């Protein structure tokens, strides 16, 4: 690695950074990438590639990519899992600040970031607006890099196809400046994307450093074991106090509530109880209010009445799902009983028992009364034809 030139060393470190960012890398690869990037940084300093008096227009396209060395080193340093975490976070922050400061000197940092860094967001709305603007810049940079990559691939395929179709003599190749301009545009877009990510990573590392410092200070004051023991003692005291209060309230507490609807329905389904048995369980409506929101335990009648003041604007259920199921079962049993009764009556109706009671033709001839009744009925039908009583319904009757 020490004998490699700067372009090869940077390309190797960049591939390690891409692998660590996308799919994850082991600690050995991360250490090798950090070593390569530190060597790149030393070589850039010795060669004097950049100057504080220059801007982004003065830097050549070949050297633009070396601006990303501090950013890559900061990200790989943050992924290191060995050693003191606070020192690792501080080292990563130092490299990120070096990267952003140099980009600011090169006029690469957007004006919005510079204004927010000078004034400092004082409200949540300002911080939110800054994050949204940064996210939009990051998304635009990613889309632009993808577009450049696709354009380069299309041009490569077109060049290859034209070379296969039209042979070119030696010395007649056209050298175009599109590749150089496209490469410069790609590296500038990559630097803009790295600036957005650097500011986000810097804010995250600051919060992590504050948390680690607070934990370390707490450990130095009392020790981790003492803190855990104090927490356990406090929980034990609260549990003992709760049990003492419950034992003191037990003699004066209300009698046990009747069984719930769910328990009774389960007893009916499993055969331990009958649906027709008398039971006094009731569905307790949902109680809204301060006491129910805080703990849900309404110890006094006054708290229960106060909790019932705050009720929703819609109708509450009058019965539970179990009660509705039991009522449907009761209705179904009544329906089945009524159907059985109707079937029994239908089986013993007149049209089945009638032929046995109805006299035959020979019996009618012997029975004078029946014959007289039949003759009278026939005479009446002759005198009163069918429909004779509906004269008012006919239009001309």
Short mmCIF file of C-alpha atoms in Angstrom, two decimals:
data_model
loop_
_atom_site.label_atom_id
_atom_site.label_comp_id
_atom_site.label_asym_id
_atom_site.label_seq_id
_atom_site.Cartn_x
_atom_site.Cartn_y
_atom_site.Cartn_z
CA UNK A 1 0.00 0.00 0.00
CA UNK A 2 2.87 2.39 0.77
CA UNK A 3 4.31 2.02 -2.73
CA UNK A 4 0.99 2.53 -4.57
CA UNK A 5 0.39 5.81 -6.46
CA UNK A 6 -2.27 8.22 -5.29
CA UNK A 7 -4.96 7.38 -7.94
CA UNK A 8 -4.73 3.63 -7.28
CA UNK A 9 -4.69 4.11 -3.53
CA UNK A 10 -7.75 6.40 -3.66
CA UNK A 11 -9.65 3.98 -5.90
CA UNK A 12 -8.95 1.11 -3.50
CA UNK A 13 -10.11 3.18 -0.50
CA UNK A 14 -13.23 4.30 -2.38
CA UNK A 15 -14.19 0.69 -3.16
CA UNK A 16 -13.79 -0.20 0.53
CA UNK A 17 -16.01 2.77 1.48
CA UNK A 18 -18.71 1.73 -1.01
CA UNK A 19 -18.64 -1.84 0.32
CA UNK A 20 -18.86 -0.69 3.94
CA UNK A 21 -21.73 1.70 3.15
CA UNK A 22 -23.88 -0.63 1.04
CA UNK A 23 -23.42 -4.18 2.28
CA UNK A 24 -21.30 -3.79 5.40
CA UNK A 25 -17.68 -4.78 5.90
CA UNK A 26 -15.69 -6.47 8.64
CA UNK A 27 -13.43 -4.53 10.96
CA UNK A 28 -10.28 -5.66 9.14
CA UNK A 29 -11.52 -4.12 5.88
CA UNK A 30 -12.55 -0.94 7.71
CA UNK A 31 -9.09 -0.63 9.26
CA UNK A 32 -7.46 -1.18 5.86
CA UNK A 33 -9.69 1.51 4.32
CA UNK A 34 -8.86 3.99 7.11
CA UNK A 35 -5.15 3.33 6.63
CA UNK A 36 -5.40 3.88 2.86
CA UNK A 37 -7.34 7.12 3.32
CA UNK A 38 -4.83 8.46 5.88
CA UNK A 39 -2.03 7.72 3.45
CA UNK A 40 -4.00 9.51 0.71
CA UNK A 41 -4.39 12.50 3.01
CA UNK A 42 -0.63 12.58 3.70
CA UNK A 43 0.19 12.33 -0.01
CA UNK A 44 -2.25 15.15 -0.87
CA UNK A 45 -0.63 17.36 1.77
CA UNK A 46 2.88 16.58 0.52
CA UNK A 47 1.95 17.19 -3.11
CA UNK A 48 0.07 20.41 -2.29
CA UNK A 49 -2.84 19.68 -4.61
CA UNK A 50 -5.16 22.23 -3.00
CA UNK A 51 -4.67 25.78 -1.82
CA UNK A 52 -6.79 28.03 0.35
CA UNK A 53 -6.67 30.75 -2.32
CA UNK A 54 -8.29 28.51 -4.96
CA UNK A 55 -11.95 27.93 -5.79
CA UNK A 56 -13.71 24.98 -7.36
CA UNK A 57 -13.12 26.43 -10.83
CA UNK A 58 -9.36 26.46 -10.28
CA UNK A 59 -9.18 22.76 -9.35
CA UNK A 60 -8.63 20.37 -12.21
CA UNK A 61 -11.10 17.58 -12.95
CA UNK A 62 -8.51 14.94 -12.06
CA UNK A 63 -8.00 16.35 -8.56
CA UNK A 64 -11.65 17.03 -7.70
CA UNK A 65 -12.22 13.54 -6.36
CA UNK A 66 -9.49 13.96 -3.72
CA UNK A 67 -11.71 16.46 -1.91
CA UNK A 68 -13.74 13.46 -0.68
CA UNK A 69 -10.86 11.90 1.25
CA UNK A 70 -11.73 13.53 4.65
CA UNK A 71 -15.41 12.60 4.20
CA UNK A 72 -14.64 8.95 3.40
CA UNK A 73 -12.21 8.79 6.33
CA UNK A 74 -14.86 10.25 8.69
CA UNK A 75 -17.48 7.68 7.66
CA UNK A 76 -15.09 4.73 7.95
CA UNK A 77 -13.83 5.99 11.31
CA UNK A 78 -17.42 6.15 12.59
CA UNK A 79 -17.90 2.49 11.62
CA UNK A 80 -14.93 1.39 13.76
CA UNK A 81 -16.11 -0.79 16.66
CA UNK A 82 -12.85 -1.02 18.67
CA UNK A 83 -11.52 1.38 21.27
CA UNK A 84 -13.19 4.22 23.16
CA UNK A 85 -16.40 5.21 21.40
CA UNK A 86 -16.18 8.84 22.51
CA UNK A 87 -12.72 9.23 20.98
CA UNK A 88 -13.92 7.59 17.74
CA UNK A 89 -16.87 9.99 17.55
CA UNK A 90 -14.64 12.99 18.16
CA UNK A 91 -12.18 11.89 15.47
CA UNK A 92 -15.01 11.41 12.99
CA UNK A 93 -16.42 14.85 13.82
CA UNK A 94 -13.01 16.46 13.30
CA UNK A 95 -12.70 15.00 9.80
CA UNK A 96 -16.26 16.03 8.92
CA UNK A 97 -15.60 19.59 10.06
CA UNK A 98 -12.39 19.63 8.03
CA UNK A 99 -14.30 18.46 4.95
CA UNK A 100 -17.14 21.00 5.33
CA UNK A 101 -14.72 23.86 6.06
CA UNK A 102 -12.64 23.14 2.97
CA UNK A 103 -15.77 22.80 0.81
CA UNK A 104 -16.98 26.13 2.19
CA UNK A 105 -13.67 27.73 1.17
CA UNK A 106 -14.10 26.23 -2.30
CA UNK A 107 -17.66 27.71 -2.62
CA UNK A 108 -19.21 24.24 -2.70
CA UNK A 109 -21.51 24.55 0.34
CA UNK A 110 -25.03 25.88 -0.44
CA UNK A 111 -25.97 29.28 0.93
CA UNK A 112 -28.86 27.80 2.95
CA UNK A 113 -26.43 25.69 4.98
CA UNK A 114 -24.15 28.65 5.56
CA UNK A 115 -27.04 30.85 6.76
CA UNK A 116 -28.38 28.18 9.13
CA UNK A 117 -24.86 27.57 10.48
CA UNK A 118 -24.35 31.28 11.20
CA UNK A 119 -27.74 32.10 12.72
CA UNK A 120 -28.55 28.67 14.14
CA UNK A 121 -32.12 27.31 14.03
CA UNK A 122 -33.95 28.38 17.15
CA UNK A 123 -37.28 26.70 16.58
CA UNK A 124 -38.52 23.31 15.54
CA UNK A 125 -39.99 24.75 12.33
CA UNK A 126 -36.57 26.13 11.28
CA UNK A 127 -34.86 22.80 11.92
CA UNK A 128 -37.58 20.98 10.01
CA UNK A 129 -37.33 23.35 7.03
CA UNK A 130 -33.55 22.94 6.98
CA UNK A 131 -33.81 19.13 6.99
CA UNK A 132 -36.42 19.18 4.21
CA UNK A 133 -34.25 21.43 2.01
CA UNK A 134 -31.21 19.22 2.64
CA UNK A 135 -33.19 16.09 1.79
CA UNK A 136 -34.35 17.67 -1.50
CA UNK A 137 -30.77 18.58 -2.44
CA UNK A 138 -29.64 15.03 -1.63
CA UNK A 139 -32.41 13.51 -3.74
CA UNK A 140 -31.62 15.83 -6.67
CA UNK A 141 -27.93 14.90 -6.48
CA UNK A 142 -28.71 11.18 -6.47
CA UNK A 143 -31.04 11.57 -9.46
CA UNK A 144 -28.41 13.57 -11.35
CA UNK A 145 -25.70 10.95 -10.70
CA UNK A 146 -28.03 8.22 -11.95
CA UNK A 147 -28.80 10.24 -15.06
CA UNK A 148 -25.07 10.78 -15.78
CA UNK A 149 -24.42 7.07 -15.33
CA UNK A 150 -27.21 6.09 -17.73
CA UNK A 151 -26.11 8.69 -20.28
CA UNK A 152 -22.54 7.39 -20.14
CA UNK A 153 -23.70 3.80 -20.60
CA UNK A 154 -25.85 4.74 -23.60
CA UNK A 155 -22.99 6.64 -25.21
CA UNK A 156 -20.66 3.68 -24.62
CA UNK A 157 -23.09 1.27 -26.28
CA UNK A 158 -23.56 3.66 -29.21
CA UNK A 159 -19.80 4.09 -29.64
CA UNK A 160 -19.28 0.34 -29.55
CA UNK A 161 -21.98 -0.27 -32.12
CA UNK A 162 -20.64 2.42 -34.47
CA UNK A 163 -17.11 1.06 -34.11
CA UNK A 164 -18.30 -2.39 -35.13
CA UNK A 165 -20.22 -1.07 -38.14
CA UNK A 166 -17.68 1.49 -39.40
CA UNK A 167 -13.98 0.67 -39.11
CA UNK A 168 -11.79 3.64 -38.15
CA UNK A 169 -8.23 4.01 -39.36
CA UNK A 170 -5.40 4.55 -36.94
CA UNK A 171 -5.01 8.20 -36.04
CA UNK A 172 -8.50 9.20 -37.15
CA UNK A 173 -10.23 8.82 -33.80
CA UNK A 174 -12.24 11.87 -32.69
CA UNK A 175 -11.36 13.00 -29.22
CA UNK A 176 -14.40 14.65 -27.62
CA UNK A 177 -14.52 16.86 -24.56
CA UNK A 178 -17.88 15.44 -23.45
CA UNK A 179 -16.22 12.84 -21.27
CA UNK A 180 -14.18 15.42 -19.40
CA UNK A 181 -17.13 17.74 -18.79
CA UNK A 182 -19.31 14.82 -17.78
CA UNK A 183 -16.67 13.52 -15.36
CA UNK A 184 -16.32 16.97 -13.78
CA UNK A 185 -20.09 17.26 -13.42
CA UNK A 186 -20.25 13.81 -11.83
CA UNK A 187 -17.55 14.57 -9.26
CA UNK A 188 -19.11 17.94 -8.36
CA UNK A 189 -22.48 16.25 -7.88
CA UNK A 190 -20.84 13.55 -5.73
CA UNK A 191 -19.25 16.25 -3.57
CA UNK A 192 -22.63 17.99 -3.17
CA UNK A 193 -24.20 14.70 -2.09
CA UNK A 194 -21.34 14.11 0.37
CA UNK A 195 -21.86 17.60 1.86
CA UNK A 196 -25.55 16.82 2.58
CA UNK A 197 -24.67 13.51 4.20
CA UNK A 198 -21.80 15.10 6.14
CA UNK A 199 -24.08 17.64 7.82
CA UNK A 200 -26.58 14.92 8.77
CA UNK A 201 -23.81 12.68 10.13
CA UNK A 202 -22.29 15.58 12.05
CA UNK A 203 -25.58 16.30 13.84
CA UNK A 204 -26.02 12.62 14.69
CA UNK A 205 -22.48 12.33 16.07
CA UNK A 206 -22.98 15.43 18.24
CA UNK A 207 -26.06 13.88 19.84
CA UNK A 208 -24.23 10.58 20.32
CA UNK A 209 -21.32 12.36 21.98
CA UNK A 210 -23.67 14.14 24.39
CA UNK A 211 -25.34 10.86 25.33
CA UNK A 212 -22.04 9.04 25.82
CA UNK A 213 -20.65 11.88 27.91
CA UNK A 214 -23.75 11.90 30.12
CA UNK A 215 -23.56 8.12 30.62
CA UNK A 216 -19.86 8.30 31.42
CA UNK A 217 -20.41 11.11 33.92
CA UNK A 218 -23.17 9.14 35.62
CA UNK A 219 -20.97 6.07 35.82
CA UNK A 220 -18.15 8.08 37.33
CA UNK A 221 -20.44 9.56 39.98
CA UNK A 222 -22.16 6.46 41.29
CA UNK A 223 -21.21 3.51 39.19
CA UNK A 224 -23.43 1.43 36.96
CA UNK A 225 -24.10 -1.23 39.60
CA UNK A 226 -25.16 1.31 42.19
CA UNK A 227 -27.58 2.91 39.71
CA UNK A 228 -29.17 -0.44 38.89
CA UNK A 229 -29.42 -1.31 42.59
CA UNK A 230 -31.05 2.04 43.35
CA UNK A 231 -33.63 1.45 40.61
CA UNK A 232 -34.41 -2.03 41.96
CA UNK A 233 -34.75 -0.69 45.53
CA UNK A 234 -37.16 2.00 44.38
CA UNK A 235 -39.31 -0.55 42.54
CA UNK A 236 -39.32 -2.83 45.59
CA UNK A 237 -40.47 0.01 47.84
CA UNK A 238 -43.31 0.93 45.52
CA UNK A 239 -44.45 -2.72 45.26
CA UNK A 240 -44.43 -3.13 49.05
CA UNK A 241 -46.36 0.11 49.54
CA UNK A 242 -48.96 -0.99 47.00
CA UNK A 243 -49.45 -4.35 48.76
CA UNK A 244 -49.81 -2.66 52.17
CA UNK A 245 -52.42 -0.25 50.84
CA UNK A 246 -54.32 -3.11 49.17
CA UNK A 247 -54.35 -5.12 52.40
CA UNK A 248 -55.63 -2.08 54.32
CA UNK A 249 -58.44 -1.46 51.81
CA UNK A 250 -59.50 -5.11 51.60
CA UNK A 251 -61.85 -5.17 54.69
CA UNK A 252 -63.68 -2.05 53.49
CA UNK A 253 -63.74 -2.86 49.81
CA UNK A 254 -66.88 -3.56 47.86
CA UNK A 255 -68.08 -7.16 47.40
CA UNK A 256 -66.77 -9.13 44.49
CA UNK A 257 -68.32 -8.28 41.17
CA UNK A 258 -70.40 -10.96 39.42
CA UNK A 259 -68.90 -13.04 36.69
CA UNK A 260 -68.38 -11.40 33.35
CA UNK A 261 -70.31 -12.12 30.20
CA UNK A 262 -67.31 -13.83 28.64
CA UNK A 263 -66.93 -16.23 31.57
CA UNK A 264 -70.64 -17.12 31.52
CA UNK A 265 -70.59 -17.68 27.74
CA UNK A 266 -67.57 -19.95 28.11
CA UNK A 267 -69.40 -21.94 30.82
CA UNK A 268 -72.42 -22.32 28.52
CA UNK A 269 -70.31 -23.50 25.60
CA UNK A 270 -68.42 -26.02 27.72
CA UNK A 271 -71.60 -27.35 29.37
CA UNK A 272 -70.95 -26.13 32.92
CA UNK A 273 -73.97 -23.78 32.82
CA UNK A 274 -77.31 -23.58 31.05
CA UNK A 275 -78.39 -20.61 29.01
CA UNK A 276 -81.70 -20.46 30.85
CA UNK A 277 -80.02 -20.07 34.26
CA UNK A 278 -80.43 -16.76 36.02
CA UNK A 279 -77.29 -14.67 36.09
CA UNK A 280 -76.68 -11.09 37.22
CA UNK A 281 -73.59 -10.24 35.25
CA UNK A 282 -73.68 -6.86 33.54
CA UNK A 283 -71.65 -5.16 30.86
CA UNK A 284 -69.67 -2.28 32.31
CA UNK A 285 -69.64 0.67 29.89
CA UNK A 286 -66.40 2.34 28.92
CA UNK A 287 -65.55 5.17 31.32
CA UNK A 288 -63.77 8.24 30.03
CA UNK A 289 -62.17 10.93 32.10
CA UNK A 290 -59.02 11.97 33.94
CA UNK A 291 -58.96 9.06 36.39
CA UNK A 292 -59.41 6.46 33.67
CA UNK A 293 -56.67 8.06 31.56
CA UNK A 294 -54.14 8.25 34.38
CA UNK A 295 -54.45 4.87 36.06
CA UNK A 296 -57.82 3.32 35.26
CA UNK A 297 -58.48 2.52 38.94
CA UNK A 298 -61.54 4.33 40.29
CA UNK A 299 -61.32 3.87 44.04
CA UNK A 300 -64.12 6.18 45.19
CA UNK A 301 -67.60 6.98 43.98
CA UNK A 302 -66.60 10.62 43.57
CA UNK A 303 -63.86 9.67 41.10
CA UNK A 304 -66.31 7.44 39.21
CA UNK A 305 -68.82 10.27 38.90
CA UNK A 306 -66.10 12.69 37.80
CA UNK A 307 -64.88 10.25 35.17
CA UNK A 308 -68.40 9.84 33.78
CA UNK A 309 -68.62 13.58 33.05
CA UNK A 310 -66.33 13.29 30.04
CA UNK A 311 -68.23 11.05 27.64
CA UNK A 312 -67.88 10.71 23.87
CA UNK A 313 -70.25 12.30 21.42
CA UNK A 314 -71.39 8.99 19.96
CA UNK A 315 -73.56 6.21 21.38
CA UNK A 316 -71.82 3.69 23.58
CA UNK A 317 -72.65 -0.03 23.33
CA UNK A 318 -75.43 -1.22 25.64
CA UNK A 319 -74.28 -4.83 25.70
CA UNK A 320 -71.14 -6.79 25.12
CA UNK A 321 -70.46 -9.21 22.28
CA UNK A 322 -71.03 -12.14 24.67
CA UNK A 323 -74.42 -10.79 25.74
CA UNK A 324 -75.44 -10.31 22.11
CA UNK A 325 -74.42 -13.89 21.37
CA UNK A 326 -76.39 -15.23 24.33
CA UNK A 327 -79.45 -13.27 23.24
CA UNK A 328 -79.18 -14.66 19.71
CA UNK A 329 -78.90 -18.17 21.12
CA UNK A 330 -82.04 -17.59 23.19
CA UNK A 331 -83.94 -16.29 20.15
CA UNK A 332 -82.80 -19.28 18.13
CA UNK A 333 -84.02 -21.71 20.80
CA UNK A 334 -87.43 -19.99 20.90
CA UNK A 335 -87.60 -20.11 17.12
CA UNK A 336 -86.84 -23.82 17.09
CA UNK A 337 -89.47 -24.49 19.76
CA UNK A 338 -92.08 -22.56 17.81
CA UNK A 339 -91.24 -24.43 14.62
CA UNK A 340 -91.51 -27.77 16.42
CA UNK A 341 -94.94 -26.78 17.75
CA UNK A 342 -96.14 -25.72 14.31
CA UNK A 343 -94.95 -28.97 12.80
CA UNK A 344 -96.80 -30.93 15.46
CA UNK A 345 -100.01 -29.01 14.74
CA UNK A 346 -99.55 -29.50 11.02
CA UNK A 347 -99.18 -33.26 11.41
CA UNK A 348 -102.52 -33.43 13.28
CA UNK A 349 -104.49 -30.98 11.07
CA UNK A 350 -107.91 -31.50 9.47
CA UNK A 351 -106.66 -32.39 6.00
CA UNK A 352 -104.95 -35.50 7.38
CA UNK A 353 -107.62 -36.48 9.86
CA UNK A 354 -110.48 -35.30 7.59
CA UNK A 355 -110.76 -38.31 5.25
CA UNK A 356 -111.26 -40.58 8.25
CA UNK A 357 -114.10 -38.40 9.58
CA UNK A 358 -115.60 -37.56 6.20
CA UNK A 359 -118.41 -39.99 5.31
CA UNK A 360 -118.17 -41.98 2.09
CA UNK A 361 -120.80 -41.93 -0.67
CA UNK A 362 -122.58 -44.98 0.69
CA UNK A 363 -122.74 -43.48 4.19
CA UNK A 364 -124.14 -40.20 2.77
CA UNK A 365 -127.00 -42.06 1.13
CA UNK A 366 -127.90 -43.63 4.44
CA UNK A 367 -127.58 -40.40 6.34
CA UNK A 368 -130.67 -38.30 5.49
CA UNK A 369 -129.51 -35.28 7.37
CA UNK A 370 -126.32 -35.16 5.40
CA UNK A 371 -128.19 -35.51 2.15
CA UNK A 372 -130.60 -32.71 3.06
CA UNK A 373 -127.70 -30.48 3.95
CA UNK A 374 -125.98 -31.21 0.67
CA UNK A 375 -129.17 -30.51 -1.31
CA UNK A 376 -129.71 -27.25 0.53
CA UNK A 377 -126.15 -26.24 -0.24
CA UNK A 378 -126.64 -27.07 -3.92
CA UNK A 379 -129.88 -25.07 -4.07
CA UNK A 380 -128.19 -22.10 -2.48
CA UNK A 381 -125.36 -22.25 -4.97
CA UNK A 382 -127.90 -22.32 -7.81
CA UNK A 383 -129.66 -19.25 -6.45
CA UNK A 384 -126.38 -17.45 -5.72
CA UNK A 385 -123.98 -18.02 -8.60
CA UNK A 386 -120.28 -17.33 -8.11
CA UNK A 387 -119.58 -13.61 -7.99
CA UNK A 388 -123.18 -12.56 -7.51
CA UNK A 389 -122.35 -10.46 -4.51
CA UNK A 390 -119.78 -8.27 -6.32
CA UNK A 391 -122.20 -6.28 -8.47
CA UNK A 392 -120.76 -3.00 -7.26
CA UNK A 393 -117.36 -3.85 -8.68
CA UNK A 394 -118.64 -4.27 -12.24
CA UNK A 395 -118.80 -0.99 -14.20
CA UNK A 396 -122.19 -1.72 -15.84
CA UNK A 397 -123.83 -3.87 -13.17
#
